[in-house]
PDB file of C-alpha atoms in Angstrom:
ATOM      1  CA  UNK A   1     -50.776-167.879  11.012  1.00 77.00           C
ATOM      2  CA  UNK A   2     -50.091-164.760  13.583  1.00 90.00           C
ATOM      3  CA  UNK A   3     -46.242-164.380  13.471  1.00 90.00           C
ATOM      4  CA  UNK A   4     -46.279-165.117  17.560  1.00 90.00           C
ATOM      5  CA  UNK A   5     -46.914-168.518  15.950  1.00 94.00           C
ATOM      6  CA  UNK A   6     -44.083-168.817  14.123  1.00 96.00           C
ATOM      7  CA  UNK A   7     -41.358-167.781  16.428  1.00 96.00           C
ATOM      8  CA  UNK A   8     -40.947-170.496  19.245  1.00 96.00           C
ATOM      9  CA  UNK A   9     -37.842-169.228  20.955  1.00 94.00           C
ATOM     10  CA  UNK A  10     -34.143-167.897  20.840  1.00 94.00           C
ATOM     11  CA  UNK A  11     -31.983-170.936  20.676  1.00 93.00           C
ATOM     12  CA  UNK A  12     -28.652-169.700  23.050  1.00 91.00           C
ATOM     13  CA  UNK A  13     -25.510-171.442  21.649  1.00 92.00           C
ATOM     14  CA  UNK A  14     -22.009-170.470  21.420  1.00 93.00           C
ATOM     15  CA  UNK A  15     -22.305-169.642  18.230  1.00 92.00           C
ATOM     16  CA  UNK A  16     -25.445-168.250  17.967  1.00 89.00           C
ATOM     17  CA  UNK A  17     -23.633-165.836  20.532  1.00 90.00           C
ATOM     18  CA  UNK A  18     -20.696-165.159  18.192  1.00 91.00           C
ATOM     19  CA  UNK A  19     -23.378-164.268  15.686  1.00 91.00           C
ATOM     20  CA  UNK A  20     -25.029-161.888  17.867  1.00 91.00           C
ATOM     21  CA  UNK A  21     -22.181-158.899  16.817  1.00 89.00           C
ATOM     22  CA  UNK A  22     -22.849-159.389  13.215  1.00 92.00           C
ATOM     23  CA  UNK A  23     -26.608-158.805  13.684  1.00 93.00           C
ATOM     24  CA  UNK A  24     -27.349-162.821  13.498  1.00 95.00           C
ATOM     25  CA  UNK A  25     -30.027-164.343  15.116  1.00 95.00           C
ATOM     26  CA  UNK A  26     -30.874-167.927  15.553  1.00 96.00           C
ATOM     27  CA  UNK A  27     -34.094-169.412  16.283  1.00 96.00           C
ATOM     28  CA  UNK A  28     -36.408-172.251  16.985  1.00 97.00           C
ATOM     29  CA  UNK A  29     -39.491-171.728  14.455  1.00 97.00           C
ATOM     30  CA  UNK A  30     -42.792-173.763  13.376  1.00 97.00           C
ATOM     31  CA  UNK A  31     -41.920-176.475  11.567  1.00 96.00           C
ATOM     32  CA  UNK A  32     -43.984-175.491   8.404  1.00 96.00           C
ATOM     33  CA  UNK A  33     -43.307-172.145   8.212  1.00 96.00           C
ATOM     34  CA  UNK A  34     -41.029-170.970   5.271  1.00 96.00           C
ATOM     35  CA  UNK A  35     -38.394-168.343   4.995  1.00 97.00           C
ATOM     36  CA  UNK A  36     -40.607-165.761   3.704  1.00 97.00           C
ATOM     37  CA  UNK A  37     -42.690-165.980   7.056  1.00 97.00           C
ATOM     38  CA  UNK A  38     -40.212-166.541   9.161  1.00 97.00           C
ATOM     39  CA  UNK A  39     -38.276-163.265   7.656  1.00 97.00           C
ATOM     40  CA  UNK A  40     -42.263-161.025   7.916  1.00 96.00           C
ATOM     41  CA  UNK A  41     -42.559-163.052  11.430  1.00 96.00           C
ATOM     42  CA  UNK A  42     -39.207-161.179  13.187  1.00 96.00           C
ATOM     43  CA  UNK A  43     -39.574-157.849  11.250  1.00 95.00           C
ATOM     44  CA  UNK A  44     -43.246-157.399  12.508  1.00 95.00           C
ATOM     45  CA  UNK A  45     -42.576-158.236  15.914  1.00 94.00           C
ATOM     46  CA  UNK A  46     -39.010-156.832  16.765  1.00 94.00           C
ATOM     47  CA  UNK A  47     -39.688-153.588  14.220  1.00 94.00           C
ATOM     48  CA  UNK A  48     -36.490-154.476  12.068  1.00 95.00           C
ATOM     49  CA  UNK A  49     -35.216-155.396   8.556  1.00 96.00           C
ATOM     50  CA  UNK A  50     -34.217-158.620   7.176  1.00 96.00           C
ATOM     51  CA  UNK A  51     -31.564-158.926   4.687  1.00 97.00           C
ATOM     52  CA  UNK A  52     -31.844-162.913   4.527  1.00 97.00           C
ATOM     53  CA  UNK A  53     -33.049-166.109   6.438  1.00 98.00           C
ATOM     54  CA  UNK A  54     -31.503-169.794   6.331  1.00 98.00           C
ATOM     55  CA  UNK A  55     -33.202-172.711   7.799  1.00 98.00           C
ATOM     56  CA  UNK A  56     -32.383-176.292   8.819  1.00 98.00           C
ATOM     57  CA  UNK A  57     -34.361-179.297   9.821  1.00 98.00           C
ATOM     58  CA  UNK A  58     -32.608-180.998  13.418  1.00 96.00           C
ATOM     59  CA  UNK A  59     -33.694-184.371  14.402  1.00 97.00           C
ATOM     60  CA  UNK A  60     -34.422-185.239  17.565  1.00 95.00           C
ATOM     61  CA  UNK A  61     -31.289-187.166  19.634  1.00 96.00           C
ATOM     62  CA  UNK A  62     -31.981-190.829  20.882  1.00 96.00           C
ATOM     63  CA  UNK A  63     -31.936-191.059  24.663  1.00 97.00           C
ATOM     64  CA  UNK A  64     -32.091-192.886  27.342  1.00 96.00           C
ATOM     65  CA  UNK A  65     -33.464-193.547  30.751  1.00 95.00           C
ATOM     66  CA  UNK A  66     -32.864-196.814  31.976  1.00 95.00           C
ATOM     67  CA  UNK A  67     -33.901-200.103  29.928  1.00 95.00           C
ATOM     68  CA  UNK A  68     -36.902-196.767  28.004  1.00 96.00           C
ATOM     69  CA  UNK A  69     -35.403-195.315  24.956  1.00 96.00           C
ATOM     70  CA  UNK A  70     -36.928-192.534  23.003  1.00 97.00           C
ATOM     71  CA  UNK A  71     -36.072-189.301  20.509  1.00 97.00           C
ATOM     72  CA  UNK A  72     -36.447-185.432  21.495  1.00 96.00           C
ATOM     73  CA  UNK A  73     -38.643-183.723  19.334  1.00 97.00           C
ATOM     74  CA  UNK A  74     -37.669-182.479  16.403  1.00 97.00           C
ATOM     75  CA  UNK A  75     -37.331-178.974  15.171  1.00 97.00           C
ATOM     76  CA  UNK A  76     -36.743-176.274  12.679  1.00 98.00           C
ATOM     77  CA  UNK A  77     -33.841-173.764  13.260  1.00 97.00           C
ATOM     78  CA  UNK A  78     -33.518-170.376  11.433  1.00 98.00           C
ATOM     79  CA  UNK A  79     -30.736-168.450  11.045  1.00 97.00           C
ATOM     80  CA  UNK A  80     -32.061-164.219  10.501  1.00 97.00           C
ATOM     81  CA  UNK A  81     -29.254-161.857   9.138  1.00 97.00           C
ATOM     82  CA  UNK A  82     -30.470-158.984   9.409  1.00 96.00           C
ATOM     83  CA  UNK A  83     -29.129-155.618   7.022  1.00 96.00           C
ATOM     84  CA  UNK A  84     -26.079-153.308   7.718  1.00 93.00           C
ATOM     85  CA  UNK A  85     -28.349-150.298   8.444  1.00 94.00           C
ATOM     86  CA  UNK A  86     -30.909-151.929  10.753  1.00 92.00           C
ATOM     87  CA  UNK A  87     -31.269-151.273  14.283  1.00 92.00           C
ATOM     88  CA  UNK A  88     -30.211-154.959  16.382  1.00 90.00           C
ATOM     89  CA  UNK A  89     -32.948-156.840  18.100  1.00 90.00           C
ATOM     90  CA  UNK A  90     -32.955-155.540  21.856  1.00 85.00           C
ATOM     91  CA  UNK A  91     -33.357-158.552  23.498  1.00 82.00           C
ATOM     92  CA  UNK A  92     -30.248-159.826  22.671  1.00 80.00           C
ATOM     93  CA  UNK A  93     -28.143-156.520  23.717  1.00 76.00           C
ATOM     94  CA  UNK A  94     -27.308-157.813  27.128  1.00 71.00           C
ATOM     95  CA  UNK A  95     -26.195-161.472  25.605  1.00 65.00           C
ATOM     96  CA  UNK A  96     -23.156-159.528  23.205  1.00 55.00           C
TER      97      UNK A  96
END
């Protein structure tokens, strides 16, 4: 698995901006990749280093159009903390 792979996207919240200034980075990953990719994943392709990585599973919300009902997708989120002395991810400088 190419770490391209395993990074979807940024996910933009509020408070995945707040986390921004404490070098905290959230994002939408594979669904069977583990923290031990994820964390080699963002250090190979943004050149930093990752001091830990937390992960949840979000299901997908029920909605609605009309009399149709269905679920979004689910998807794994991960949380990257990255250490004191590491350099912050420069796509996110103009968000903070």
């Amino acid at each position: 698995m190419f770490a391209e792979d395993i990074i979807i996207k940024p996910l933009l919240t509020e408070k995945g901006y707040d986390g921004i200034a404490d070098k905290k980075y959230t994002f939408v990953v594979k669904k069977s990749a583990n923290k031990t990719q994820i964390k080699n994943a963002v250090e190979k392709i943004w050149g930093v280093s990752v001091e830990s990585v937390n992960t949840v599973n979000c299901k997908g919300k029920k909605k609605r159009m009309g009399k149709y009902e269905g679920y979004t997708p689910d998807y794994k989120k991960a949380v990257v903390q990255l250490k004191a002395d590491s350099k912050a991810i420069e796509d996110f400088n103009s968000l903070s």
